[in-house]
């Protein structure tokens, strides 16, 4: 049994990490969040220590190191995006391996910094890239791998997940903390695309606004037109008023169906980490390079055939 700490226990995604730890027979020893709305712990790991300030959390974690039976092995991180780097570094310097949600960090330079801290501490960083474990994605990857090497797939990615007014008042609506829509809700799609279709060849941005973004990505094996939004007004007419989310990945005219099968992907990710097969810094780098380029690029008009259909009428 391994001992875990959890940073960011009050967030939306934290219960998936708690359940993965419990379901795999491991121990959540200690959790931390500035927000004390963490009653979910009672149904998963009520014996865990909990702190609302980082100093007391860190001091307690250091005290646990005195006894091999209580010393922490892993620190799991579900904190806001802009805190990931600092929390990962703290976990490594506690002598732990670290499991972190997406986006790992905002820039490739910070990945390089974490690699240096890995060398200093002898510990490792793992990124939750759960779409790589999804059956539909794995089957698509196999299909692409078995296709003729000179074949390039045409992909249209659309993801609209409408958010209420609260969103822009939270850290997620602050680009200094979330790093913008493309990073916050798109990074796992960019990782999936690279996982399936190979390295990025070209990255063009057509729209980069507060609530939506769009562009064109060319991979070794695919041409991708993409559109991401948190604006309910972007929902297609056929789903507006019925659903708050629209997700579609069209590949050569065929829709990729992967709306099911998400329930246990965090548990699968944890199982792979515990078995020494987790995804590390090098695996996370390509999608971080994509979102870093998107944030730094000036939007331009799409070339013929490269603009997403939802882009029409939108302002950069």
PDB file of C-alpha atoms in Angstrom:
ATOM      1  CA  UNK A   1       0.000   0.000   0.000  1.00  0.00           C
ATOM      2  CA  UNK A   2       1.284   3.438  -1.000  1.00  0.00           C
ATOM      3  CA  UNK A   3       0.592   6.666   0.874  1.00  0.00           C
ATOM      4  CA  UNK A   4      -0.855   9.575  -1.110  1.00  0.00           C
ATOM      5  CA  UNK A   5      -1.314  13.292  -0.521  1.00  0.00           C
ATOM      6  CA  UNK A   6      -3.853  15.293  -2.517  1.00  0.00           C
ATOM      7  CA  UNK A   7      -3.504  19.002  -3.317  1.00  0.00           C
ATOM      8  CA  UNK A   8      -6.712  20.617  -4.554  1.00  0.00           C
ATOM      9  CA  UNK A   9      -9.248  18.419  -2.768  1.00  0.00           C
ATOM     10  CA  UNK A  10     -12.268  20.718  -3.300  1.00  0.00           C
ATOM     11  CA  UNK A  11     -12.114  20.833  -7.092  1.00  0.00           C
ATOM     12  CA  UNK A  12     -14.417  19.178  -9.624  1.00  0.00           C
ATOM     13  CA  UNK A  13     -11.923  16.498 -10.647  1.00  0.00           C
ATOM     14  CA  UNK A  14     -10.527  15.653  -7.183  1.00  0.00           C
ATOM     15  CA  UNK A  15     -13.098  12.925  -6.358  1.00  0.00           C
ATOM     16  CA  UNK A  16     -11.921  10.900  -9.363  1.00  0.00           C
ATOM     17  CA  UNK A  17      -8.420  10.930  -7.902  1.00  0.00           C
ATOM     18  CA  UNK A  18      -9.711  10.012  -4.435  1.00  0.00           C
ATOM     19  CA  UNK A  19     -11.700   7.094  -5.842  1.00  0.00           C
ATOM     20  CA  UNK A  20      -8.774   5.876  -7.936  1.00  0.00           C
ATOM     21  CA  UNK A  21      -6.568   5.824  -4.837  1.00  0.00           C
ATOM     22  CA  UNK A  22      -9.226   3.941  -2.850  1.00  0.00           C
ATOM     23  CA  UNK A  23     -10.231   1.526  -5.630  1.00  0.00           C
ATOM     24  CA  UNK A  24      -6.627   0.453  -6.123  1.00  0.00           C
ATOM     25  CA  UNK A  25      -6.201  -0.305  -2.414  1.00  0.00           C
ATOM     26  CA  UNK A  26      -3.952   2.663  -1.647  1.00  0.00           C
ATOM     27  CA  UNK A  27      -4.162   5.172   1.223  1.00  0.00           C
ATOM     28  CA  UNK A  28      -5.055   8.876   0.992  1.00  0.00           C
ATOM     29  CA  UNK A  29      -3.147  10.084   4.033  1.00  0.00           C
ATOM     30  CA  UNK A  30      -3.514  13.839   3.735  1.00  0.00           C
ATOM     31  CA  UNK A  31      -5.393  16.387   1.644  1.00  0.00           C
ATOM     32  CA  UNK A  32      -5.205  20.149   1.207  1.00  0.00           C
ATOM     33  CA  UNK A  33      -7.366  22.897  -0.251  1.00  0.00           C
ATOM     34  CA  UNK A  34      -7.945  26.546   0.633  1.00  0.00           C
ATOM     35  CA  UNK A  35     -11.666  25.761   0.303  1.00  0.00           C
ATOM     36  CA  UNK A  36     -13.149  23.539   3.026  1.00  0.00           C
ATOM     37  CA  UNK A  37     -16.030  22.235   0.878  1.00  0.00           C
ATOM     38  CA  UNK A  38     -14.590  18.723   0.851  1.00  0.00           C
ATOM     39  CA  UNK A  39     -17.372  16.652   2.389  1.00  0.00           C
ATOM     40  CA  UNK A  40     -16.919  14.128  -0.428  1.00  0.00           C
ATOM     41  CA  UNK A  41     -13.940  12.816   1.564  1.00  0.00           C
ATOM     42  CA  UNK A  42     -16.357  11.324   4.109  1.00  0.00           C
ATOM     43  CA  UNK A  43     -17.624   8.800   1.572  1.00  0.00           C
ATOM     44  CA  UNK A  44     -14.195   7.910   0.207  1.00  0.00           C
ATOM     45  CA  UNK A  45     -11.455   8.418   2.776  1.00  0.00           C
ATOM     46  CA  UNK A  46     -12.782   9.842   6.072  1.00  0.00           C
ATOM     47  CA  UNK A  47      -9.570   9.009   7.948  1.00  0.00           C
ATOM     48  CA  UNK A  48      -7.493  11.424   5.835  1.00  0.00           C
ATOM     49  CA  UNK A  49      -5.964  14.477   7.481  1.00  0.00           C
ATOM     50  CA  UNK A  50      -7.107  17.758   5.936  1.00  0.00           C
ATOM     51  CA  UNK A  51      -5.599  21.255   5.915  1.00  0.00           C
ATOM     52  CA  UNK A  52      -6.733  24.603   4.498  1.00  0.00           C
ATOM     53  CA  UNK A  53      -3.330  26.296   4.508  1.00  0.00           C
ATOM     54  CA  UNK A  54      -0.330  25.051   2.609  1.00  0.00           C
ATOM     55  CA  UNK A  55       2.202  25.672   5.392  1.00  0.00           C
ATOM     56  CA  UNK A  56       0.481  23.283   7.812  1.00  0.00           C
ATOM     57  CA  UNK A  57      -0.057  20.753   5.033  1.00  0.00           C
ATOM     58  CA  UNK A  58       3.649  20.852   4.128  1.00  0.00           C
ATOM     59  CA  UNK A  59       4.792  20.665   7.746  1.00  0.00           C
ATOM     60  CA  UNK A  60       2.594  17.624   8.376  1.00  0.00           C
ATOM     61  CA  UNK A  61       3.820  15.957   5.175  1.00  0.00           C
ATOM     62  CA  UNK A  62       7.408  16.476   6.298  1.00  0.00           C
ATOM     63  CA  UNK A  63       6.620  15.000   9.734  1.00  0.00           C
ATOM     64  CA  UNK A  64       5.204  11.884   8.067  1.00  0.00           C
ATOM     65  CA  UNK A  65       8.652  11.230   6.547  1.00  0.00           C
ATOM     66  CA  UNK A  66      10.065  10.330   9.971  1.00  0.00           C
ATOM     67  CA  UNK A  67       8.351   6.930   9.888  1.00  0.00           C
ATOM     68  CA  UNK A  68       8.662   4.670   6.806  1.00  0.00           C
ATOM     69  CA  UNK A  69       5.136   3.396   7.484  1.00  0.00           C
ATOM     70  CA  UNK A  70       3.609   6.878   7.124  1.00  0.00           C
ATOM     71  CA  UNK A  71       6.006   8.526   4.680  1.00  0.00           C
ATOM     72  CA  UNK A  72       4.320   9.748   1.499  1.00  0.00           C
ATOM     73  CA  UNK A  73       5.024   8.012  -1.800  1.00  0.00           C
ATOM     74  CA  UNK A  74       2.879  10.141  -4.149  1.00  0.00           C
ATOM     75  CA  UNK A  75       1.447  13.652  -4.272  1.00  0.00           C
ATOM     76  CA  UNK A  76      -1.611  14.067  -6.515  1.00  0.00           C
ATOM     77  CA  UNK A  77      -2.361  17.563  -7.814  1.00  0.00           C
ATOM     78  CA  UNK A  78      -5.800  18.905  -8.787  1.00  0.00           C
ATOM     79  CA  UNK A  79      -5.168  22.577  -8.002  1.00  0.00           C
ATOM     80  CA  UNK A  80      -5.832  25.508 -10.395  1.00  0.00           C
ATOM     81  CA  UNK A  81      -3.664  25.448 -13.516  1.00  0.00           C
ATOM     82  CA  UNK A  82      -1.362  28.324 -12.551  1.00  0.00           C
ATOM     83  CA  UNK A  83      -0.344  26.527  -9.321  1.00  0.00           C
ATOM     84  CA  UNK A  84       0.622  23.215 -10.907  1.00  0.00           C
ATOM     85  CA  UNK A  85       4.309  24.014 -11.336  1.00  0.00           C
ATOM     86  CA  UNK A  86       4.795  25.160  -7.733  1.00  0.00           C
ATOM     87  CA  UNK A  87       2.835  22.229  -6.320  1.00  0.00           C
ATOM     88  CA  UNK A  88       4.647  19.692  -8.509  1.00  0.00           C
ATOM     89  CA  UNK A  89       8.015  21.106  -7.396  1.00  0.00           C
ATOM     90  CA  UNK A  90       6.938  20.920  -3.745  1.00  0.00           C
ATOM     91  CA  UNK A  91       5.838  17.297  -4.166  1.00  0.00           C
ATOM     92  CA  UNK A  92       9.125  16.292  -5.777  1.00  0.00           C
ATOM     93  CA  UNK A  93      11.114  18.012  -3.008  1.00  0.00           C
ATOM     94  CA  UNK A  94       9.089  16.106  -0.430  1.00  0.00           C
ATOM     95  CA  UNK A  95      10.688  13.003  -1.931  1.00  0.00           C
ATOM     96  CA  UNK A  96       7.514  11.897  -3.705  1.00  0.00           C
ATOM     97  CA  UNK A  97       6.524  11.027  -7.234  1.00  0.00           C
ATOM     98  CA  UNK A  98       3.832  13.413  -8.478  1.00  0.00           C
ATOM     99  CA  UNK A  99       0.606  12.775 -10.412  1.00  0.00           C
ATOM    100  CA  UNK A 100      -0.837  15.965 -11.918  1.00  0.00           C
ATOM    101  CA  UNK A 101      -3.962  16.907 -13.825  1.00  0.00           C
ATOM    102  CA  UNK A 102      -3.890  18.648 -17.224  1.00  0.00           C
ATOM    103  CA  UNK A 103      -2.509  21.036 -18.276  1.00  0.00           C
ATOM    104  CA  UNK A 104       0.694  19.996 -16.577  1.00  0.00           C
ATOM    105  CA  UNK A 105       2.237  23.478 -16.959  1.00  0.00           C
ATOM    106  CA  UNK A 106       1.641  26.288 -19.479  1.00  0.00           C
ATOM    107  CA  UNK A 107       4.992  26.321 -21.305  1.00  0.00           C
ATOM    108  CA  UNK A 108       7.727  23.950 -22.520  1.00  0.00           C
ATOM    109  CA  UNK A 109      10.243  25.995 -20.496  1.00  0.00           C
ATOM    110  CA  UNK A 110       8.488  24.951 -17.280  1.00  0.00           C
ATOM    111  CA  UNK A 111       8.601  21.313 -18.405  1.00  0.00           C
ATOM    112  CA  UNK A 112      12.374  21.747 -18.719  1.00  0.00           C
ATOM    113  CA  UNK A 113      12.467  23.179 -15.202  1.00  0.00           C
ATOM    114  CA  UNK A 114      10.532  20.225 -13.816  1.00  0.00           C
ATOM    115  CA  UNK A 115      12.909  17.850 -15.594  1.00  0.00           C
ATOM    116  CA  UNK A 116      15.761  19.540 -13.736  1.00  0.00           C
ATOM    117  CA  UNK A 117      13.950  19.095 -10.413  1.00  0.00           C
ATOM    118  CA  UNK A 118      13.363  15.433 -11.296  1.00  0.00           C
ATOM    119  CA  UNK A 119      17.135  15.062 -11.728  1.00  0.00           C
ATOM    120  CA  UNK A 120      17.792  16.864  -8.438  1.00  0.00           C
ATOM    121  CA  UNK A 121      15.341  14.769  -6.420  1.00  0.00           C
ATOM    122  CA  UNK A 122      15.402  11.430  -8.205  1.00  0.00           C
ATOM    123  CA  UNK A 123      11.588  11.467  -8.318  1.00  0.00           C
ATOM    124  CA  UNK A 124       9.196  11.526 -11.308  1.00  0.00           C
ATOM    125  CA  UNK A 125       6.260  13.562 -12.587  1.00  0.00           C
ATOM    126  CA  UNK A 126       3.264  11.867 -14.219  1.00  0.00           C
ATOM    127  CA  UNK A 127       0.508  13.632 -16.160  1.00  0.00           C
ATOM    128  CA  UNK A 128      -3.092  12.408 -16.292  1.00  0.00           C
ATOM    129  CA  UNK A 129      -3.660  11.906 -20.037  1.00  0.00           C
ATOM    130  CA  UNK A 130      -6.730   9.718 -19.683  1.00  0.00           C
ATOM    131  CA  UNK A 131      -7.946   9.826 -23.287  1.00  0.00           C
ATOM    132  CA  UNK A 132      -4.950   7.674 -24.184  1.00  0.00           C
ATOM    133  CA  UNK A 133      -6.644   4.860 -22.256  1.00  0.00           C
ATOM    134  CA  UNK A 134     -10.082   5.210 -23.873  1.00  0.00           C
ATOM    135  CA  UNK A 135     -11.051   2.160 -25.957  1.00  0.00           C
ATOM    136  CA  UNK A 136     -12.395   4.254 -28.858  1.00  0.00           C
ATOM    137  CA  UNK A 137      -9.183   6.289 -29.029  1.00  0.00           C
ATOM    138  CA  UNK A 138      -7.010   3.182 -28.886  1.00  0.00           C
ATOM    139  CA  UNK A 139      -8.998   1.601 -31.743  1.00  0.00           C
ATOM    140  CA  UNK A 140      -8.661   4.783 -33.800  1.00  0.00           C
ATOM    141  CA  UNK A 141      -4.906   4.846 -33.167  1.00  0.00           C
ATOM    142  CA  UNK A 142      -4.650   1.257 -34.369  1.00  0.00           C
ATOM    143  CA  UNK A 143      -6.691   2.090 -37.475  1.00  0.00           C
ATOM    144  CA  UNK A 144      -4.403   5.013 -38.319  1.00  0.00           C
ATOM    145  CA  UNK A 145      -1.287   2.933 -37.692  1.00  0.00           C
ATOM    146  CA  UNK A 146      -2.550   0.249 -40.078  1.00  0.00           C
ATOM    147  CA  UNK A 147      -3.520   2.709 -42.825  1.00  0.00           C
ATOM    148  CA  UNK A 148      -1.233   3.505 -45.730  1.00  0.00           C
ATOM    149  CA  UNK A 149       1.624   5.758 -44.567  1.00  0.00           C
ATOM    150  CA  UNK A 150       0.889   8.325 -47.279  1.00  0.00           C
ATOM    151  CA  UNK A 151      -2.754   8.665 -46.198  1.00  0.00           C
ATOM    152  CA  UNK A 152      -3.734  11.808 -44.299  1.00  0.00           C
ATOM    153  CA  UNK A 153      -7.010  11.919 -42.373  1.00  0.00           C
ATOM    154  CA  UNK A 154      -9.336  14.951 -42.411  1.00  0.00           C
ATOM    155  CA  UNK A 155     -10.588  15.731 -38.925  1.00  0.00           C
ATOM    156  CA  UNK A 156     -13.129  18.241 -37.645  1.00  0.00           C
ATOM    157  CA  UNK A 157     -13.080  18.719 -33.865  1.00  0.00           C
ATOM    158  CA  UNK A 158     -15.903  20.640 -32.192  1.00  0.00           C
ATOM    159  CA  UNK A 159     -16.259  20.956 -28.427  1.00  0.00           C
ATOM    160  CA  UNK A 160     -18.738  23.359 -26.850  1.00  0.00           C
ATOM    161  CA  UNK A 161     -19.260  23.079 -23.106  1.00  0.00           C
ATOM    162  CA  UNK A 162     -21.437  26.003 -22.070  1.00  0.00           C
ATOM    163  CA  UNK A 163     -20.649  27.673 -18.753  1.00  0.00           C
ATOM    164  CA  UNK A 164     -22.703  30.027 -16.585  1.00  0.00           C
ATOM    165  CA  UNK A 165     -21.737  33.474 -15.339  1.00  0.00           C
ATOM    166  CA  UNK A 166     -19.904  31.947 -12.372  1.00  0.00           C
ATOM    167  CA  UNK A 167     -17.201  30.642 -14.699  1.00  0.00           C
ATOM    168  CA  UNK A 168     -15.771  34.055 -15.559  1.00  0.00           C
ATOM    169  CA  UNK A 169     -15.677  34.982 -11.858  1.00  0.00           C
ATOM    170  CA  UNK A 170     -13.675  31.882 -10.985  1.00  0.00           C
ATOM    171  CA  UNK A 171     -10.001  31.188 -11.629  1.00  0.00           C
ATOM    172  CA  UNK A 172     -11.063  29.359 -14.803  1.00  0.00           C
ATOM    173  CA  UNK A 173     -12.237  32.643 -16.327  1.00  0.00           C
ATOM    174  CA  UNK A 174      -8.941  34.399 -15.569  1.00  0.00           C
ATOM    175  CA  UNK A 175      -6.434  33.767 -18.401  1.00  0.00           C
ATOM    176  CA  UNK A 176      -3.571  34.465 -15.984  1.00  0.00           C
ATOM    177  CA  UNK A 177      -4.654  31.398 -14.013  1.00  0.00           C
ATOM    178  CA  UNK A 178      -6.361  29.087 -16.516  1.00  0.00           C
ATOM    179  CA  UNK A 179      -4.234  30.209 -19.520  1.00  0.00           C
ATOM    180  CA  UNK A 180      -7.339  30.554 -21.682  1.00  0.00           C
ATOM    181  CA  UNK A 181      -9.998  28.377 -23.275  1.00  0.00           C
ATOM    182  CA  UNK A 182      -7.697  26.452 -25.623  1.00  0.00           C
ATOM    183  CA  UNK A 183      -5.441  25.434 -22.735  1.00  0.00           C
ATOM    184  CA  UNK A 184      -8.093  24.802 -20.107  1.00  0.00           C
ATOM    185  CA  UNK A 185     -10.612  22.746 -22.106  1.00  0.00           C
ATOM    186  CA  UNK A 186      -8.592  21.826 -25.181  1.00  0.00           C
ATOM    187  CA  UNK A 187      -5.271  20.464 -23.968  1.00  0.00           C
ATOM    188  CA  UNK A 188      -6.493  16.859 -23.595  1.00  0.00           C
ATOM    189  CA  UNK A 189      -7.841  16.906 -27.176  1.00  0.00           C
ATOM    190  CA  UNK A 190      -4.491  18.144 -28.498  1.00  0.00           C
ATOM    191  CA  UNK A 191      -2.757  15.343 -26.611  1.00  0.00           C
ATOM    192  CA  UNK A 192      -5.176  12.796 -28.046  1.00  0.00           C
ATOM    193  CA  UNK A 193      -4.648  14.086 -31.597  1.00  0.00           C
ATOM    194  CA  UNK A 194      -0.872  13.832 -31.288  1.00  0.00           C
ATOM    195  CA  UNK A 195      -1.191  10.372 -29.693  1.00  0.00           C
ATOM    196  CA  UNK A 196      -3.240   9.153 -32.659  1.00  0.00           C
ATOM    197  CA  UNK A 197      -1.894  11.119 -35.635  1.00  0.00           C
ATOM    198  CA  UNK A 198       1.749  11.804 -34.796  1.00  0.00           C
ATOM    199  CA  UNK A 199       3.803  15.000 -34.463  1.00  0.00           C
ATOM    200  CA  UNK A 200       2.465  18.483 -35.237  1.00  0.00           C
ATOM    201  CA  UNK A 201       3.541  19.893 -38.600  1.00  0.00           C
ATOM    202  CA  UNK A 202       1.667  23.223 -38.570  1.00  0.00           C
ATOM    203  CA  UNK A 203      -0.335  25.192 -36.013  1.00  0.00           C
ATOM    204  CA  UNK A 204      -2.514  28.111 -37.189  1.00  0.00           C
ATOM    205  CA  UNK A 205      -4.843  30.154 -34.947  1.00  0.00           C
ATOM    206  CA  UNK A 206      -7.985  31.681 -36.466  1.00  0.00           C
ATOM    207  CA  UNK A 207      -9.793  32.819 -33.316  1.00  0.00           C
ATOM    208  CA  UNK A 208      -8.620  33.356 -29.757  1.00  0.00           C
ATOM    209  CA  UNK A 209     -11.255  35.120 -27.669  1.00  0.00           C
ATOM    210  CA  UNK A 210     -12.295  35.072 -24.026  1.00  0.00           C
ATOM    211  CA  UNK A 211     -14.903  32.339 -24.424  1.00  0.00           C
ATOM    212  CA  UNK A 212     -13.889  30.546 -27.626  1.00  0.00           C
ATOM    213  CA  UNK A 213     -10.990  29.641 -29.865  1.00  0.00           C
ATOM    214  CA  UNK A 214     -10.497  28.027 -33.261  1.00  0.00           C
ATOM    215  CA  UNK A 215      -7.742  27.075 -35.623  1.00  0.00           C
ATOM    216  CA  UNK A 216      -6.061  24.533 -37.848  1.00  0.00           C
ATOM    217  CA  UNK A 217      -3.588  21.865 -36.828  1.00  0.00           C
ATOM    218  CA  UNK A 218      -1.728  19.673 -39.255  1.00  0.00           C
ATOM    219  CA  UNK A 219      -0.271  16.481 -37.881  1.00  0.00           C
ATOM    220  CA  UNK A 220       1.916  13.910 -39.587  1.00  0.00           C
ATOM    221  CA  UNK A 221      -1.198  11.851 -40.400  1.00  0.00           C
ATOM    222  CA  UNK A 222      -4.086  14.354 -40.177  1.00  0.00           C
ATOM    223  CA  UNK A 223      -5.455  17.783 -41.080  1.00  0.00           C
ATOM    224  CA  UNK A 224      -7.541  19.111 -38.190  1.00  0.00           C
ATOM    225  CA  UNK A 225     -10.000  22.011 -38.111  1.00  0.00           C
ATOM    226  CA  UNK A 226     -10.912  22.715 -34.481  1.00  0.00           C
ATOM    227  CA  UNK A 227     -13.382  24.887 -32.566  1.00  0.00           C
ATOM    228  CA  UNK A 228     -13.670  25.159 -28.763  1.00  0.00           C
ATOM    229  CA  UNK A 229     -16.166  27.251 -26.802  1.00  0.00           C
ATOM    230  CA  UNK A 230     -17.764  27.792 -23.401  1.00  0.00           C
ATOM    231  CA  UNK A 231     -20.461  30.048 -24.937  1.00  0.00           C
ATOM    232  CA  UNK A 232     -23.968  28.515 -25.043  1.00  0.00           C
ATOM    233  CA  UNK A 233     -24.778  30.669 -28.084  1.00  0.00           C
ATOM    234  CA  UNK A 234     -22.371  28.514 -30.101  1.00  0.00           C
ATOM    235  CA  UNK A 235     -24.407  25.345 -29.525  1.00  0.00           C
ATOM    236  CA  UNK A 236     -25.945  24.008 -32.762  1.00  0.00           C
ATOM    237  CA  UNK A 237     -29.651  24.718 -33.150  1.00  0.00           C
ATOM    238  CA  UNK A 238     -30.543  21.033 -32.884  1.00  0.00           C
ATOM    239  CA  UNK A 239     -29.152  20.737 -29.329  1.00  0.00           C
ATOM    240  CA  UNK A 240     -29.698  24.262 -27.984  1.00  0.00           C
ATOM    241  CA  UNK A 241     -32.132  24.198 -25.079  1.00  0.00           C
ATOM    242  CA  UNK A 242     -31.808  20.409 -24.809  1.00  0.00           C
ATOM    243  CA  UNK A 243     -28.152  19.926 -23.915  1.00  0.00           C
ATOM    244  CA  UNK A 244     -25.426  22.180 -22.527  1.00  0.00           C
ATOM    245  CA  UNK A 245     -22.571  20.349 -24.231  1.00  0.00           C
ATOM    246  CA  UNK A 246     -21.835  19.469 -27.839  1.00  0.00           C
ATOM    247  CA  UNK A 247     -18.862  17.286 -28.658  1.00  0.00           C
ATOM    248  CA  UNK A 248     -18.110  16.016 -32.132  1.00  0.00           C
ATOM    249  CA  UNK A 249     -15.016  14.573 -33.742  1.00  0.00           C
ATOM    250  CA  UNK A 250     -15.561  13.859 -37.418  1.00  0.00           C
ATOM    251  CA  UNK A 251     -12.895  11.806 -39.199  1.00  0.00           C
ATOM    252  CA  UNK A 252     -13.228  11.528 -42.962  1.00  0.00           C
ATOM    253  CA  UNK A 253     -16.995  11.960 -42.638  1.00  0.00           C
ATOM    254  CA  UNK A 254     -17.415   9.423 -39.830  1.00  0.00           C
ATOM    255  CA  UNK A 255     -18.168  10.505 -36.271  1.00  0.00           C
ATOM    256  CA  UNK A 256     -15.898   9.195 -33.529  1.00  0.00           C
ATOM    257  CA  UNK A 257     -18.196   8.075 -30.719  1.00  0.00           C
ATOM    258  CA  UNK A 258     -16.499   8.272 -27.351  1.00  0.00           C
ATOM    259  CA  UNK A 259     -19.135   9.794 -25.082  1.00  0.00           C
ATOM    260  CA  UNK A 260     -19.125   6.634 -22.952  1.00  0.00           C
ATOM    261  CA  UNK A 261     -16.271   4.877 -21.223  1.00  0.00           C
ATOM    262  CA  UNK A 262     -14.906   7.766 -19.140  1.00  0.00           C
ATOM    263  CA  UNK A 263     -15.898   6.463 -15.708  1.00  0.00           C
ATOM    264  CA  UNK A 264     -12.753   4.542 -14.798  1.00  0.00           C
ATOM    265  CA  UNK A 265     -10.079   6.280 -16.870  1.00  0.00           C
ATOM    266  CA  UNK A 266      -8.485   7.987 -13.841  1.00  0.00           C
ATOM    267  CA  UNK A 267      -8.316   4.637 -12.065  1.00  0.00           C
ATOM    268  CA  UNK A 268      -6.676   3.168 -15.167  1.00  0.00           C
ATOM    269  CA  UNK A 269      -4.204   6.066 -15.219  1.00  0.00           C
ATOM    270  CA  UNK A 270      -3.310   5.486 -11.560  1.00  0.00           C
ATOM    271  CA  UNK A 271      -2.933   1.751 -12.131  1.00  0.00           C
ATOM    272  CA  UNK A 272      -0.467   2.443 -14.928  1.00  0.00           C
ATOM    273  CA  UNK A 273       1.518   4.876 -12.750  1.00  0.00           C
ATOM    274  CA  UNK A 274       1.729   2.354  -9.919  1.00  0.00           C
ATOM    275  CA  UNK A 275       2.933  -0.248 -12.426  1.00  0.00           C
ATOM    276  CA  UNK A 276       5.679   2.097 -13.682  1.00  0.00           C
ATOM    277  CA  UNK A 277       3.958   2.797 -17.002  1.00  0.00           C
ATOM    278  CA  UNK A 278       2.577   6.307 -16.396  1.00  0.00           C
ATOM    279  CA  UNK A 279       2.928   9.201 -18.851  1.00  0.00           C
ATOM    280  CA  UNK A 280       5.744  11.567 -17.918  1.00  0.00           C
ATOM    281  CA  UNK A 281       7.151  14.945 -18.919  1.00  0.00           C
ATOM    282  CA  UNK A 282       8.226  13.879 -22.406  1.00  0.00           C
ATOM    283  CA  UNK A 283       4.729  12.547 -23.122  1.00  0.00           C
ATOM    284  CA  UNK A 284       3.094  15.803 -21.995  1.00  0.00           C
ATOM    285  CA  UNK A 285       5.427  18.103 -23.929  1.00  0.00           C
ATOM    286  CA  UNK A 286       3.728  17.973 -27.395  1.00  0.00           C
ATOM    287  CA  UNK A 287       0.314  19.184 -26.178  1.00  0.00           C
ATOM    288  CA  UNK A 288       1.958  21.876 -24.030  1.00  0.00           C
ATOM    289  CA  UNK A 289       3.868  23.086 -27.089  1.00  0.00           C
ATOM    290  CA  UNK A 290       0.560  23.284 -28.992  1.00  0.00           C
ATOM    291  CA  UNK A 291      -1.266  25.364 -26.370  1.00  0.00           C
ATOM    292  CA  UNK A 292       1.763  27.584 -25.824  1.00  0.00           C
ATOM    293  CA  UNK A 293       1.872  28.350 -29.562  1.00  0.00           C
ATOM    294  CA  UNK A 294      -1.889  29.017 -29.624  1.00  0.00           C
ATOM    295  CA  UNK A 295      -1.626  31.530 -26.784  1.00  0.00           C
ATOM    296  CA  UNK A 296       1.328  33.331 -28.364  1.00  0.00           C
ATOM    297  CA  UNK A 297       0.012  33.407 -31.946  1.00  0.00           C
ATOM    298  CA  UNK A 298      -1.798  36.286 -33.582  1.00  0.00           C
ATOM    299  CA  UNK A 299      -5.059  35.020 -35.144  1.00  0.00           C
ATOM    300  CA  UNK A 300      -5.115  35.055 -38.925  1.00  0.00           C
ATOM    301  CA  UNK A 301      -7.711  34.391 -41.610  1.00  0.00           C
ATOM    302  CA  UNK A 302      -7.925  30.684 -42.487  1.00  0.00           C
ATOM    303  CA  UNK A 303      -6.561  29.421 -45.753  1.00  0.00           C
ATOM    304  CA  UNK A 304      -9.120  27.880 -48.146  1.00  0.00           C
ATOM    305  CA  UNK A 305     -10.529  24.679 -46.683  1.00  0.00           C
ATOM    306  CA  UNK A 306      -8.835  25.118 -43.296  1.00  0.00           C
ATOM    307  CA  UNK A 307     -11.462  27.133 -41.416  1.00  0.00           C
ATOM    308  CA  UNK A 308     -13.869  25.358 -39.066  1.00  0.00           C
ATOM    309  CA  UNK A 309     -17.541  25.777 -40.153  1.00  0.00           C
ATOM    310  CA  UNK A 310     -18.468  27.252 -36.735  1.00  0.00           C
ATOM    311  CA  UNK A 311     -15.920  30.001 -37.285  1.00  0.00           C
ATOM    312  CA  UNK A 312     -18.111  31.863 -39.748  1.00  0.00           C
ATOM    313  CA  UNK A 313     -19.200  35.220 -38.369  1.00  0.00           C
ATOM    314  CA  UNK A 314     -16.902  35.018 -35.320  1.00  0.00           C
ATOM    315  CA  UNK A 315     -14.433  37.779 -34.550  1.00  0.00           C
ATOM    316  CA  UNK A 316     -10.820  37.176 -33.599  1.00  0.00           C
TER     317      UNK A 316
END
